[in-house]
């Protein structure tokens, strides 16, 4: 049998660009880690082995070419690295390493697990022994492949704080011997809230990437939708799982219109609705109707209903903003919070005018959130307060690391009337 860690001679056998390997990392990191956790029962061993495998790929593939099944190559190489490490440590009397070797199968890991390893890993990370913040952060790290920097930005905490949170969460799983499995039906309700939050945050990071040149990370959007479908299949009677899937499908339906030919951001009211995905809209709206018939509204279902209203409008001017505002009133009652209040203020601006909406924003404490400043800038622009609007646009641009969003916000700033804007420079 040939050495499975040797590079293959696939069709891309020359000058493999590093971004292609980085894209594979984004696409497959979560699955590779999940398979290795299932094999060895240890998150740290799995993560380290997968990272070593990708480092080896970066070293070999640019010269030797991409193997025919790159994800399988990564999984097999990572498994071999993990086994080598455990053998070295077991020879020194490390009982943990000896136990890991006992759980490792004798044959190489298959590329496609029989059952869904990512779903099992998700429920492992969302065990009630962990805090909610740790559950979400760890799952995003392991399944979404988000870096510590990206997680820190998503949670609005310093990077060292996030790093410690991840270390403590993994240690808790190891020390408490939290099992790697989908829990029994009786245990599902207490775990579902965190699991849904994880899927939602993965989708959000994909739909509005927190950093980089790309506005959207299609890999994360696809993974979140896939996991959402699995959760609905697993828990068909959980209305919030259905609501989350509907929310993601309706939002994803707009992605083809959300960026221009050169990747520029196109806001909702300027999008070409003719290129929205009508199939996803029909599926999402059908799920919203299912939720309405159940009569057990929750945050994801209400947000899905908001997006269903938007999808009903053939052009932006046809949007039923009164209905959107009523839904945000309901959402604010069910899940109060400053971000919900910010979104409600956008609807208020369309119904009652920018002045009333701006007064609502002035009551919110979201100074570190770039969307807050972007919304505020738009309201100030509509009120003719040009200098303040320019300052707010710049504040918003400074708080996002996504190049497309920065370009959009600064373009809006530069398009303001050329009056006295000295205060904003």
mmCIF file of C-alpha atoms in Angstrom:
data_model
loop_
_atom_site.group_PDB
_atom_site.id
_atom_site.type_symbol
_atom_site.label_atom_id
_atom_site.label_comp_id
_atom_site.label_asym_id
_atom_site.label_seq_id
_atom_site.Cartn_x
_atom_site.Cartn_y
_atom_site.Cartn_z
ATOM 1 C CA UNK A 1 0.000 0.000 0.000
ATOM 2 C CA UNK A 2 1.415 3.430 -0.887
ATOM 3 C CA UNK A 3 2.180 5.898 1.873
ATOM 4 C CA UNK A 4 -1.143 7.758 2.369
ATOM 5 C CA UNK A 5 0.741 10.852 3.507
ATOM 6 C CA UNK A 6 2.642 11.066 0.230
ATOM 7 C CA UNK A 7 1.468 13.784 -2.166
ATOM 8 C CA UNK A 8 -0.750 12.677 -5.001
ATOM 9 C CA UNK A 9 -0.479 13.374 -8.694
ATOM 10 C CA UNK A 10 -3.936 14.820 -9.242
ATOM 11 C CA UNK A 11 -4.925 17.231 -11.995
ATOM 12 C CA UNK A 12 -3.639 20.271 -10.120
ATOM 13 C CA UNK A 13 -0.118 18.926 -9.896
ATOM 14 C CA UNK A 14 1.732 22.211 -10.271
ATOM 15 C CA UNK A 15 1.976 25.597 -8.613
ATOM 16 C CA UNK A 16 -0.879 25.161 -6.143
ATOM 17 C CA UNK A 17 -1.596 28.666 -4.785
ATOM 18 C CA UNK A 18 -1.546 29.072 -1.021
ATOM 19 C CA UNK A 19 -5.066 30.676 -1.035
ATOM 20 C CA UNK A 20 -6.450 27.398 -2.441
ATOM 21 C CA UNK A 21 -5.063 25.503 0.558
ATOM 22 C CA UNK A 22 -6.377 28.194 2.896
ATOM 23 C CA UNK A 23 -9.805 27.805 1.279
ATOM 24 C CA UNK A 24 -9.649 24.039 1.838
ATOM 25 C CA UNK A 25 -8.809 24.765 5.474
ATOM 26 C CA UNK A 26 -11.924 26.917 5.793
ATOM 27 C CA UNK A 27 -14.080 24.356 3.996
ATOM 28 C CA UNK A 28 -12.856 21.163 5.653
ATOM 29 C CA UNK A 29 -11.249 22.057 8.981
ATOM 30 C CA UNK A 30 -14.395 21.391 11.010
ATOM 31 C CA UNK A 31 -15.080 18.025 9.403
ATOM 32 C CA UNK A 32 -11.462 16.908 9.766
ATOM 33 C CA UNK A 33 -11.355 17.846 13.460
ATOM 34 C CA UNK A 34 -14.713 16.152 14.080
ATOM 35 C CA UNK A 35 -13.521 12.900 12.490
ATOM 36 C CA UNK A 36 -10.314 12.952 14.556
ATOM 37 C CA UNK A 37 -12.171 13.705 17.789
ATOM 38 C CA UNK A 38 -14.356 10.692 17.046
ATOM 39 C CA UNK A 39 -11.245 8.598 16.492
ATOM 40 C CA UNK A 40 -9.167 9.644 19.484
ATOM 41 C CA UNK A 41 -11.679 11.183 21.880
ATOM 42 C CA UNK A 42 -9.467 14.220 22.520
ATOM 43 C CA UNK A 43 -10.046 17.699 21.087
ATOM 44 C CA UNK A 44 -6.484 18.963 21.567
ATOM 45 C CA UNK A 45 -4.977 15.921 19.845
ATOM 46 C CA UNK A 46 -7.432 16.295 16.961
ATOM 47 C CA UNK A 47 -6.845 20.024 16.499
ATOM 48 C CA UNK A 48 -3.064 19.729 16.683
ATOM 49 C CA UNK A 49 -2.989 16.830 14.229
ATOM 50 C CA UNK A 50 -5.226 18.568 11.689
ATOM 51 C CA UNK A 51 -3.179 21.763 11.920
ATOM 52 C CA UNK A 52 0.017 19.747 11.373
ATOM 53 C CA UNK A 53 -1.550 18.067 8.349
ATOM 54 C CA UNK A 54 -2.440 21.424 6.800
ATOM 55 C CA UNK A 55 1.081 22.693 7.525
ATOM 56 C CA UNK A 56 2.439 19.657 5.685
ATOM 57 C CA UNK A 57 0.069 20.386 2.788
ATOM 58 C CA UNK A 58 1.360 23.963 2.596
ATOM 59 C CA UNK A 59 4.886 22.576 2.391
ATOM 60 C CA UNK A 60 4.248 19.805 -0.171
ATOM 61 C CA UNK A 61 1.323 20.667 -2.409
ATOM 62 C CA UNK A 62 2.715 23.796 -4.112
ATOM 63 C CA UNK A 63 5.420 21.590 -5.697
ATOM 64 C CA UNK A 64 3.834 18.132 -5.858
ATOM 65 C CA UNK A 65 0.227 19.075 -6.570
ATOM 66 C CA UNK A 66 -3.100 18.521 -4.849
ATOM 67 C CA UNK A 67 -3.979 14.851 -4.218
ATOM 68 C CA UNK A 68 -7.160 13.477 -5.839
ATOM 69 C CA UNK A 69 -9.094 13.611 -2.537
ATOM 70 C CA UNK A 70 -7.540 16.520 -0.583
ATOM 71 C CA UNK A 71 -9.859 16.289 2.438
ATOM 72 C CA UNK A 72 -9.205 12.563 2.739
ATOM 73 C CA UNK A 73 -5.479 13.260 2.504
ATOM 74 C CA UNK A 74 -5.712 15.751 5.359
ATOM 75 C CA UNK A 75 -7.731 13.352 7.542
ATOM 76 C CA UNK A 76 -5.389 10.414 6.910
ATOM 77 C CA UNK A 77 -2.248 12.493 7.386
ATOM 78 C CA UNK A 78 -3.640 14.009 10.583
ATOM 79 C CA UNK A 79 -4.549 10.574 11.914
ATOM 80 C CA UNK A 80 -1.030 9.313 11.244
ATOM 81 C CA UNK A 81 0.490 12.332 12.982
ATOM 82 C CA UNK A 82 -1.768 11.789 15.998
ATOM 83 C CA UNK A 83 -0.891 8.097 16.216
ATOM 84 C CA UNK A 84 2.834 8.913 15.990
ATOM 85 C CA UNK A 85 2.490 11.450 18.784
ATOM 86 C CA UNK A 86 0.527 9.086 21.009
ATOM 87 C CA UNK A 87 3.047 6.273 20.479
ATOM 88 C CA UNK A 88 5.912 8.531 21.494
ATOM 89 C CA UNK A 89 4.076 9.659 24.608
ATOM 90 C CA UNK A 90 2.826 6.154 25.438
ATOM 91 C CA UNK A 91 6.417 4.868 25.388
ATOM 92 C CA UNK A 92 7.124 7.365 28.173
ATOM 93 C CA UNK A 93 4.336 5.934 30.322
ATOM 94 C CA UNK A 94 1.684 8.530 29.501
ATOM 95 C CA UNK A 95 -1.598 6.798 30.360
ATOM 96 C CA UNK A 96 -3.637 9.371 28.447
ATOM 97 C CA UNK A 97 -1.666 8.597 25.306
ATOM 98 C CA UNK A 98 -2.037 4.864 25.871
ATOM 99 C CA UNK A 99 -5.796 5.274 26.153
ATOM 100 C CA UNK A 100 -5.848 7.271 22.929
ATOM 101 C CA UNK A 101 -4.042 4.499 21.099
ATOM 102 C CA UNK A 102 -6.559 1.955 22.356
ATOM 103 C CA UNK A 103 -9.443 3.954 20.888
ATOM 104 C CA UNK A 104 -7.778 4.491 17.505
ATOM 105 C CA UNK A 105 -8.862 1.951 14.862
ATOM 106 C CA UNK A 106 -6.225 -0.063 13.065
ATOM 107 C CA UNK A 107 -7.312 0.980 9.572
ATOM 108 C CA UNK A 108 -6.913 4.484 8.165
ATOM 109 C CA UNK A 109 -9.814 6.842 8.787
ATOM 110 C CA UNK A 110 -12.339 7.069 5.985
ATOM 111 C CA UNK A 111 -12.983 10.465 4.436
ATOM 112 C CA UNK A 112 -16.733 10.264 4.996
ATOM 113 C CA UNK A 113 -17.906 9.100 8.446
ATOM 114 C CA UNK A 114 -20.927 6.826 8.624
ATOM 115 C CA UNK A 115 -22.779 9.242 10.903
ATOM 116 C CA UNK A 116 -22.386 12.980 11.110
ATOM 117 C CA UNK A 117 -19.320 13.664 13.219
ATOM 118 C CA UNK A 118 -19.849 17.421 13.140
ATOM 119 C CA UNK A 119 -23.266 17.152 14.722
ATOM 120 C CA UNK A 120 -21.880 14.921 17.479
ATOM 121 C CA UNK A 121 -19.055 17.373 18.072
ATOM 122 C CA UNK A 122 -21.545 20.240 18.197
ATOM 123 C CA UNK A 123 -23.584 18.614 20.946
ATOM 124 C CA UNK A 124 -20.379 17.741 22.808
ATOM 125 C CA UNK A 125 -19.316 21.376 22.763
ATOM 126 C CA UNK A 126 -22.801 22.474 23.837
ATOM 127 C CA UNK A 127 -22.867 20.349 26.991
ATOM 128 C CA UNK A 128 -24.564 22.124 29.924
ATOM 129 C CA UNK A 129 -21.401 21.772 32.001
ATOM 130 C CA UNK A 130 -19.947 24.597 29.901
ATOM 131 C CA UNK A 131 -21.052 28.202 29.996
ATOM 132 C CA UNK A 132 -23.124 29.360 27.036
ATOM 133 C CA UNK A 133 -20.347 31.689 25.864
ATOM 134 C CA UNK A 134 -17.830 28.834 25.992
ATOM 135 C CA UNK A 135 -20.203 26.487 24.153
ATOM 136 C CA UNK A 136 -20.704 28.883 21.272
ATOM 137 C CA UNK A 137 -17.046 29.953 21.037
ATOM 138 C CA UNK A 138 -15.688 26.399 21.128
ATOM 139 C CA UNK A 139 -18.103 25.120 18.504
ATOM 140 C CA UNK A 140 -17.360 28.039 16.215
ATOM 141 C CA UNK A 141 -13.658 27.319 16.655
ATOM 142 C CA UNK A 142 -13.875 23.585 16.033
ATOM 143 C CA UNK A 143 -16.645 23.394 13.453
ATOM 144 C CA UNK A 144 -16.439 26.748 11.749
ATOM 145 C CA UNK A 145 -12.676 27.024 11.712
ATOM 146 C CA UNK A 146 -12.836 30.567 13.076
ATOM 147 C CA UNK A 147 -9.589 31.886 14.477
ATOM 148 C CA UNK A 148 -9.221 33.199 18.003
ATOM 149 C CA UNK A 149 -9.032 36.727 16.569
ATOM 150 C CA UNK A 150 -12.311 36.252 14.667
ATOM 151 C CA UNK A 151 -13.997 34.823 17.756
ATOM 152 C CA UNK A 152 -12.787 37.681 19.935
ATOM 153 C CA UNK A 153 -14.238 40.142 17.429
ATOM 154 C CA UNK A 154 -17.552 38.284 17.271
ATOM 155 C CA UNK A 155 -17.876 38.292 21.075
ATOM 156 C CA UNK A 156 -16.463 41.815 21.533
ATOM 157 C CA UNK A 157 -13.779 40.613 23.968
ATOM 158 C CA UNK A 158 -9.962 40.897 23.921
ATOM 159 C CA UNK A 159 -8.107 38.128 22.096
ATOM 160 C CA UNK A 160 -6.332 36.811 25.260
ATOM 161 C CA UNK A 161 -9.729 36.527 26.986
ATOM 162 C CA UNK A 162 -11.075 34.433 24.125
ATOM 163 C CA UNK A 163 -7.958 32.247 24.069
ATOM 164 C CA UNK A 164 -8.354 31.483 27.765
ATOM 165 C CA UNK A 165 -12.048 30.763 27.273
ATOM 166 C CA UNK A 166 -11.234 28.151 24.630
ATOM 167 C CA UNK A 167 -8.507 26.540 26.741
ATOM 168 C CA UNK A 168 -10.801 26.280 29.762
ATOM 169 C CA UNK A 169 -13.664 24.866 27.695
ATOM 170 C CA UNK A 170 -11.539 22.090 26.201
ATOM 171 C CA UNK A 171 -10.075 21.279 29.609
ATOM 172 C CA UNK A 172 -13.577 21.054 31.076
ATOM 173 C CA UNK A 173 -14.647 18.581 28.379
ATOM 174 C CA UNK A 174 -11.588 16.437 29.039
ATOM 175 C CA UNK A 175 -11.763 16.554 32.840
ATOM 176 C CA UNK A 176 -15.532 16.009 33.034
ATOM 177 C CA UNK A 177 -15.312 13.189 30.466
ATOM 178 C CA UNK A 178 -18.112 14.753 28.431
ATOM 179 C CA UNK A 179 -19.124 12.116 25.860
ATOM 180 C CA UNK A 180 -18.741 12.608 22.129
ATOM 181 C CA UNK A 181 -22.287 11.835 21.006
ATOM 182 C CA UNK A 182 -25.685 13.253 20.152
ATOM 183 C CA UNK A 183 -27.571 13.169 23.482
ATOM 184 C CA UNK A 184 -30.637 11.107 24.161
ATOM 185 C CA UNK A 185 -34.016 12.598 23.271
ATOM 186 C CA UNK A 186 -34.645 13.500 26.906
ATOM 187 C CA UNK A 187 -31.471 15.624 26.981
ATOM 188 C CA UNK A 188 -32.093 17.533 23.776
ATOM 189 C CA UNK A 189 -34.283 20.417 25.022
ATOM 190 C CA UNK A 190 -31.699 21.779 27.462
ATOM 191 C CA UNK A 191 -28.997 21.699 24.776
ATOM 192 C CA UNK A 192 -30.878 22.988 21.763
ATOM 193 C CA UNK A 193 -30.679 26.706 22.587
ATOM 194 C CA UNK A 194 -26.886 26.758 22.528
ATOM 195 C CA UNK A 195 -26.730 24.553 19.441
ATOM 196 C CA UNK A 196 -29.057 26.887 17.557
ATOM 197 C CA UNK A 197 -27.006 29.900 18.671
ATOM 198 C CA UNK A 198 -23.885 28.253 17.280
ATOM 199 C CA UNK A 199 -25.456 27.566 13.895
ATOM 200 C CA UNK A 200 -26.810 31.124 13.753
ATOM 201 C CA UNK A 201 -23.409 32.659 14.504
ATOM 202 C CA UNK A 202 -21.679 30.419 11.954
ATOM 203 C CA UNK A 203 -24.166 31.616 9.336
ATOM 204 C CA UNK A 204 -23.742 35.255 10.348
ATOM 205 C CA UNK A 205 -19.967 35.035 10.055
ATOM 206 C CA UNK A 206 -20.414 33.504 6.614
ATOM 207 C CA UNK A 207 -23.000 35.985 5.377
ATOM 208 C CA UNK A 208 -21.102 39.015 6.660
ATOM 209 C CA UNK A 209 -17.487 37.941 7.063
ATOM 210 C CA UNK A 210 -15.848 39.720 9.976
ATOM 211 C CA UNK A 211 -12.540 40.191 8.160
ATOM 212 C CA UNK A 212 -10.782 39.797 4.830
ATOM 213 C CA UNK A 213 -11.504 40.953 1.309
ATOM 214 C CA UNK A 214 -14.559 38.760 0.738
ATOM 215 C CA UNK A 215 -17.947 40.080 1.775
ATOM 216 C CA UNK A 216 -19.365 36.564 2.081
ATOM 217 C CA UNK A 217 -17.826 33.246 3.103
ATOM 218 C CA UNK A 218 -19.977 30.813 1.156
ATOM 219 C CA UNK A 219 -18.396 27.833 2.926
ATOM 220 C CA UNK A 220 -19.702 28.906 6.324
ATOM 221 C CA UNK A 221 -23.140 29.758 4.953
ATOM 222 C CA UNK A 222 -23.395 26.323 3.358
ATOM 223 C CA UNK A 223 -22.187 24.598 6.528
ATOM 224 C CA UNK A 224 -24.685 26.465 8.704
ATOM 225 C CA UNK A 225 -27.575 25.598 6.378
ATOM 226 C CA UNK A 226 -26.436 21.970 6.301
ATOM 227 C CA UNK A 227 -26.323 21.821 10.088
ATOM 228 C CA UNK A 228 -29.693 23.588 10.257
ATOM 229 C CA UNK A 229 -31.250 20.906 8.062
ATOM 230 C CA UNK A 230 -29.713 18.199 10.244
ATOM 231 C CA UNK A 231 -31.150 19.799 13.370
ATOM 232 C CA UNK A 232 -34.643 19.973 11.846
ATOM 233 C CA UNK A 233 -34.332 16.329 10.849
ATOM 234 C CA UNK A 234 -33.178 15.465 14.371
ATOM 235 C CA UNK A 235 -35.762 17.654 16.130
ATOM 236 C CA UNK A 236 -38.727 18.125 13.751
ATOM 237 C CA UNK A 237 -40.997 19.235 16.607
ATOM 238 C CA UNK A 238 -38.661 22.034 17.760
ATOM 239 C CA UNK A 239 -40.156 25.211 16.218
ATOM 240 C CA UNK A 240 -37.052 27.308 16.809
ATOM 241 C CA UNK A 241 -34.945 24.837 14.803
ATOM 242 C CA UNK A 242 -37.444 25.194 11.957
ATOM 243 C CA UNK A 243 -37.445 28.964 12.409
ATOM 244 C CA UNK A 244 -33.660 29.165 12.264
ATOM 245 C CA UNK A 245 -33.547 27.116 9.067
ATOM 246 C CA UNK A 246 -36.202 29.380 7.539
ATOM 247 C CA UNK A 247 -34.248 32.478 8.594
ATOM 248 C CA UNK A 248 -31.039 31.195 7.007
ATOM 249 C CA UNK A 249 -32.729 30.114 3.768
ATOM 250 C CA UNK A 250 -34.518 33.441 3.321
ATOM 251 C CA UNK A 251 -31.342 35.384 4.064
ATOM 252 C CA UNK A 252 -29.233 33.145 1.826
ATOM 253 C CA UNK A 253 -31.719 33.671 -1.016
ATOM 254 C CA UNK A 254 -30.505 37.279 -1.297
ATOM 255 C CA UNK A 255 -26.815 36.467 -1.522
ATOM 256 C CA UNK A 256 -26.577 36.552 -5.366
ATOM 257 C CA UNK A 257 -27.702 40.195 -5.298
ATOM 258 C CA UNK A 258 -25.739 41.283 -2.255
ATOM 259 C CA UNK A 259 -22.477 42.066 -4.043
ATOM 260 C CA UNK A 260 -21.662 43.742 -7.332
ATOM 261 C CA UNK A 261 -19.401 42.470 -10.122
ATOM 262 C CA UNK A 262 -16.257 43.544 -8.274
ATOM 263 C CA UNK A 263 -17.422 42.337 -4.881
ATOM 264 C CA UNK A 264 -18.839 45.669 -3.750
ATOM 265 C CA UNK A 265 -21.573 45.517 -1.114
ATOM 266 C CA UNK A 266 -25.094 46.209 -2.395
ATOM 267 C CA UNK A 267 -27.572 47.182 0.382
ATOM 268 C CA UNK A 268 -30.994 45.566 0.575
ATOM 269 C CA UNK A 269 -32.923 48.500 -0.885
ATOM 270 C CA UNK A 270 -30.655 48.613 -3.969
ATOM 271 C CA UNK A 271 -30.495 44.898 -4.755
ATOM 272 C CA UNK A 272 -31.733 43.384 -8.014
ATOM 273 C CA UNK A 273 -34.508 41.229 -6.611
ATOM 274 C CA UNK A 274 -34.816 39.428 -9.910
ATOM 275 C CA UNK A 275 -31.713 37.399 -9.039
ATOM 276 C CA UNK A 276 -32.872 36.390 -5.581
ATOM 277 C CA UNK A 277 -33.133 32.609 -5.305
ATOM 278 C CA UNK A 278 -36.870 31.948 -5.596
ATOM 279 C CA UNK A 279 -36.458 28.293 -4.620
ATOM 280 C CA UNK A 280 -34.896 29.181 -1.284
ATOM 281 C CA UNK A 281 -37.549 31.854 -0.754
ATOM 282 C CA UNK A 282 -40.372 29.375 -1.368
ATOM 283 C CA UNK A 283 -38.816 26.844 0.996
ATOM 284 C CA UNK A 284 -38.168 29.458 3.672
ATOM 285 C CA UNK A 285 -41.666 30.908 3.457
ATOM 286 C CA UNK A 286 -43.186 27.430 3.708
ATOM 287 C CA UNK A 287 -41.200 26.845 6.916
ATOM 288 C CA UNK A 288 -42.399 30.209 8.286
ATOM 289 C CA UNK A 289 -45.990 29.160 7.629
ATOM 290 C CA UNK A 290 -45.324 25.913 9.496
ATOM 291 C CA UNK A 291 -44.085 27.932 12.472
ATOM 292 C CA UNK A 292 -47.134 30.214 12.382
ATOM 293 C CA UNK A 293 -49.467 27.207 12.466
ATOM 294 C CA UNK A 294 -47.729 25.930 15.594
ATOM 295 C CA UNK A 295 -48.299 29.188 17.448
ATOM 296 C CA UNK A 296 -45.148 28.944 19.608
ATOM 297 C CA UNK A 297 -43.190 32.015 18.467
ATOM 298 C CA UNK A 298 -39.535 32.381 19.349
ATOM 299 C CA UNK A 299 -36.702 34.719 18.297
ATOM 300 C CA UNK A 300 -35.585 32.766 15.226
ATOM 301 C CA UNK A 301 -39.144 32.307 13.990
ATOM 302 C CA UNK A 302 -39.877 36.025 14.329
ATOM 303 C CA UNK A 303 -36.677 36.979 12.523
ATOM 304 C CA UNK A 304 -37.600 34.514 9.785
ATOM 305 C CA UNK A 305 -40.994 36.189 9.514
ATOM 306 C CA UNK A 306 -39.280 39.586 9.093
ATOM 307 C CA UNK A 307 -37.238 38.181 6.233
ATOM 308 C CA UNK A 308 -40.358 36.624 4.727
ATOM 309 C CA UNK A 309 -41.931 40.104 4.592
ATOM 310 C CA UNK A 310 -38.875 41.424 2.754
ATOM 311 C CA UNK A 311 -38.985 38.515 0.325
ATOM 312 C CA UNK A 312 -42.633 39.296 -0.490
ATOM 313 C CA UNK A 313 -41.748 42.742 -1.861
ATOM 314 C CA UNK A 314 -41.045 42.786 -5.594
ATOM 315 C CA UNK A 315 -39.236 46.114 -5.148
ATOM 316 C CA UNK A 316 -37.924 47.808 -2.005
ATOM 317 C CA UNK A 317 -40.702 50.423 -2.084
ATOM 318 C CA UNK A 318 -43.319 47.669 -1.699
ATOM 319 C CA UNK A 319 -41.938 46.497 1.659
ATOM 320 C CA UNK A 320 -44.616 46.356 4.351
ATOM 321 C CA UNK A 321 -42.650 48.275 6.969
ATOM 322 C CA UNK A 322 -45.636 48.441 9.315
ATOM 323 C CA UNK A 323 -45.615 44.642 9.463
ATOM 324 C CA UNK A 324 -41.846 44.598 9.908
ATOM 325 C CA UNK A 325 -42.187 47.026 12.830
ATOM 326 C CA UNK A 326 -44.901 44.907 14.455
ATOM 327 C CA UNK A 327 -42.662 41.866 14.193
ATOM 328 C CA UNK A 328 -39.745 43.738 15.770
ATOM 329 C CA UNK A 329 -42.053 44.854 18.573
ATOM 330 C CA UNK A 330 -42.822 41.194 19.167
ATOM 331 C CA UNK A 331 -39.148 40.235 18.941
ATOM 332 C CA UNK A 332 -38.175 42.937 21.423
ATOM 333 C CA UNK A 333 -40.738 41.531 23.872
ATOM 334 C CA UNK A 334 -39.530 37.936 23.412
ATOM 335 C CA UNK A 335 -35.771 38.597 23.225
ATOM 336 C CA UNK A 336 -34.991 42.124 24.452
ATOM 337 C CA UNK A 337 -31.546 43.463 23.654
ATOM 338 C CA UNK A 338 -29.741 46.428 22.103
ATOM 339 C CA UNK A 339 -29.157 44.780 18.699
ATOM 340 C CA UNK A 340 -32.865 43.950 18.383
ATOM 341 C CA UNK A 341 -33.650 47.550 19.376
ATOM 342 C CA UNK A 342 -31.227 48.761 16.699
ATOM 343 C CA UNK A 343 -32.967 46.696 14.014
ATOM 344 C CA UNK A 344 -36.340 47.921 15.232
ATOM 345 C CA UNK A 345 -35.116 51.519 14.885
ATOM 346 C CA UNK A 346 -34.435 50.861 11.189
ATOM 347 C CA UNK A 347 -38.108 49.936 10.771
ATOM 348 C CA UNK A 348 -39.162 52.987 12.796
ATOM 349 C CA UNK A 349 -37.203 55.184 10.386
ATOM 350 C CA UNK A 350 -39.247 53.833 7.479
ATOM 351 C CA UNK A 351 -42.564 54.190 9.291
ATOM 352 C CA UNK A 352 -42.139 57.368 11.355
ATOM 353 C CA UNK A 353 -39.059 59.043 9.896
ATOM 354 C CA UNK A 354 -35.321 59.228 10.651
ATOM 355 C CA UNK A 355 -35.708 61.719 13.503
ATOM 356 C CA UNK A 356 -37.669 59.338 15.717
ATOM 357 C CA UNK A 357 -35.313 56.486 14.846
ATOM 358 C CA UNK A 358 -32.241 58.549 15.731
ATOM 359 C CA UNK A 359 -33.731 59.369 19.132
ATOM 360 C CA UNK A 360 -34.076 55.630 19.761
ATOM 361 C CA UNK A 361 -30.457 55.008 18.747
ATOM 362 C CA UNK A 362 -29.237 57.652 21.178
ATOM 363 C CA UNK A 363 -30.554 55.458 24.004
ATOM 364 C CA UNK A 364 -28.516 52.401 22.953
ATOM 365 C CA UNK A 365 -25.063 51.463 24.233
ATOM 366 C CA UNK A 366 -23.534 49.940 21.096
ATOM 367 C CA UNK A 367 -20.573 52.219 20.525
ATOM 368 C CA UNK A 368 -18.295 49.268 19.684
ATOM 369 C CA UNK A 369 -20.648 47.823 17.067
ATOM 370 C CA UNK A 370 -19.999 49.043 13.527
ATOM 371 C CA UNK A 371 -23.589 48.461 12.348
ATOM 372 C CA UNK A 372 -24.804 50.908 15.012
ATOM 373 C CA UNK A 373 -22.607 53.645 13.552
ATOM 374 C CA UNK A 374 -23.577 52.711 9.983
ATOM 375 C CA UNK A 375 -27.298 52.981 10.777
ATOM 376 C CA UNK A 376 -26.729 56.206 12.670
ATOM 377 C CA UNK A 377 -24.757 57.638 9.734
ATOM 378 C CA UNK A 378 -27.591 56.863 7.342
ATOM 379 C CA UNK A 379 -30.157 58.503 9.612
ATOM 380 C CA UNK A 380 -27.976 61.604 9.994
ATOM 381 C CA UNK A 381 -27.549 61.740 6.208
ATOM 382 C CA UNK A 382 -31.311 61.652 5.724
ATOM 383 C CA UNK A 383 -31.675 64.463 8.239
ATOM 384 C CA UNK A 384 -29.132 66.603 6.380
ATOM 385 C CA UNK A 385 -26.599 66.554 9.234
ATOM 386 C CA UNK A 386 -23.703 66.014 6.843
ATOM 387 C CA UNK A 387 -20.684 66.514 9.105
ATOM 388 C CA UNK A 388 -22.058 64.189 11.780
ATOM 389 C CA UNK A 389 -22.970 61.607 9.148
ATOM 390 C CA UNK A 390 -19.440 61.636 7.732
ATOM 391 C CA UNK A 391 -17.985 61.106 11.202
ATOM 392 C CA UNK A 392 -20.374 58.215 11.841
ATOM 393 C CA UNK A 393 -19.537 56.552 8.506
ATOM 394 C CA UNK A 394 -15.843 56.727 9.330
ATOM 395 C CA UNK A 395 -16.458 55.335 12.828
ATOM 396 C CA UNK A 396 -18.346 52.408 11.300
ATOM 397 C CA UNK A 397 -15.583 51.739 8.758
ATOM 398 C CA UNK A 398 -12.958 51.771 11.505
ATOM 399 C CA UNK A 399 -14.826 49.099 13.468
ATOM 400 C CA UNK A 400 -15.025 46.463 10.714
ATOM 401 C CA UNK A 401 -12.109 44.499 9.273
ATOM 402 C CA UNK A 402 -14.033 43.491 6.169
ATOM 403 C CA UNK A 403 -12.674 45.329 3.136
ATOM 404 C CA UNK A 404 -15.957 45.305 1.193
ATOM 405 C CA UNK A 405 -17.823 46.861 4.125
ATOM 406 C CA UNK A 406 -15.104 49.440 4.652
ATOM 407 C CA UNK A 407 -15.216 50.414 0.987
ATOM 408 C CA UNK A 408 -19.011 50.683 1.037
ATOM 409 C CA UNK A 409 -19.084 52.862 4.149
ATOM 410 C CA UNK A 410 -16.351 55.191 2.909
ATOM 411 C CA UNK A 411 -18.021 55.449 -0.477
ATOM 412 C CA UNK A 412 -21.212 56.540 1.310
ATOM 413 C CA UNK A 413 -19.199 59.071 3.308
ATOM 414 C CA UNK A 414 -17.537 60.469 0.188
ATOM 415 C CA UNK A 415 -20.912 60.718 -1.593
ATOM 416 C CA UNK A 416 -22.259 63.126 1.024
ATOM 417 C CA UNK A 417 -22.910 66.727 -0.096
ATOM 418 C CA UNK A 418 -19.670 68.661 -0.188
ATOM 419 C CA UNK A 419 -20.565 71.152 2.515
ATOM 420 C CA UNK A 420 -18.482 71.910 5.556
ATOM 421 C CA UNK A 421 -17.358 68.481 6.735
ATOM 422 C CA UNK A 422 -14.310 69.613 8.650
ATOM 423 C CA UNK A 423 -15.607 68.022 11.836
ATOM 424 C CA UNK A 424 -15.496 64.615 10.173
ATOM 425 C CA UNK A 425 -11.958 64.703 8.858
#
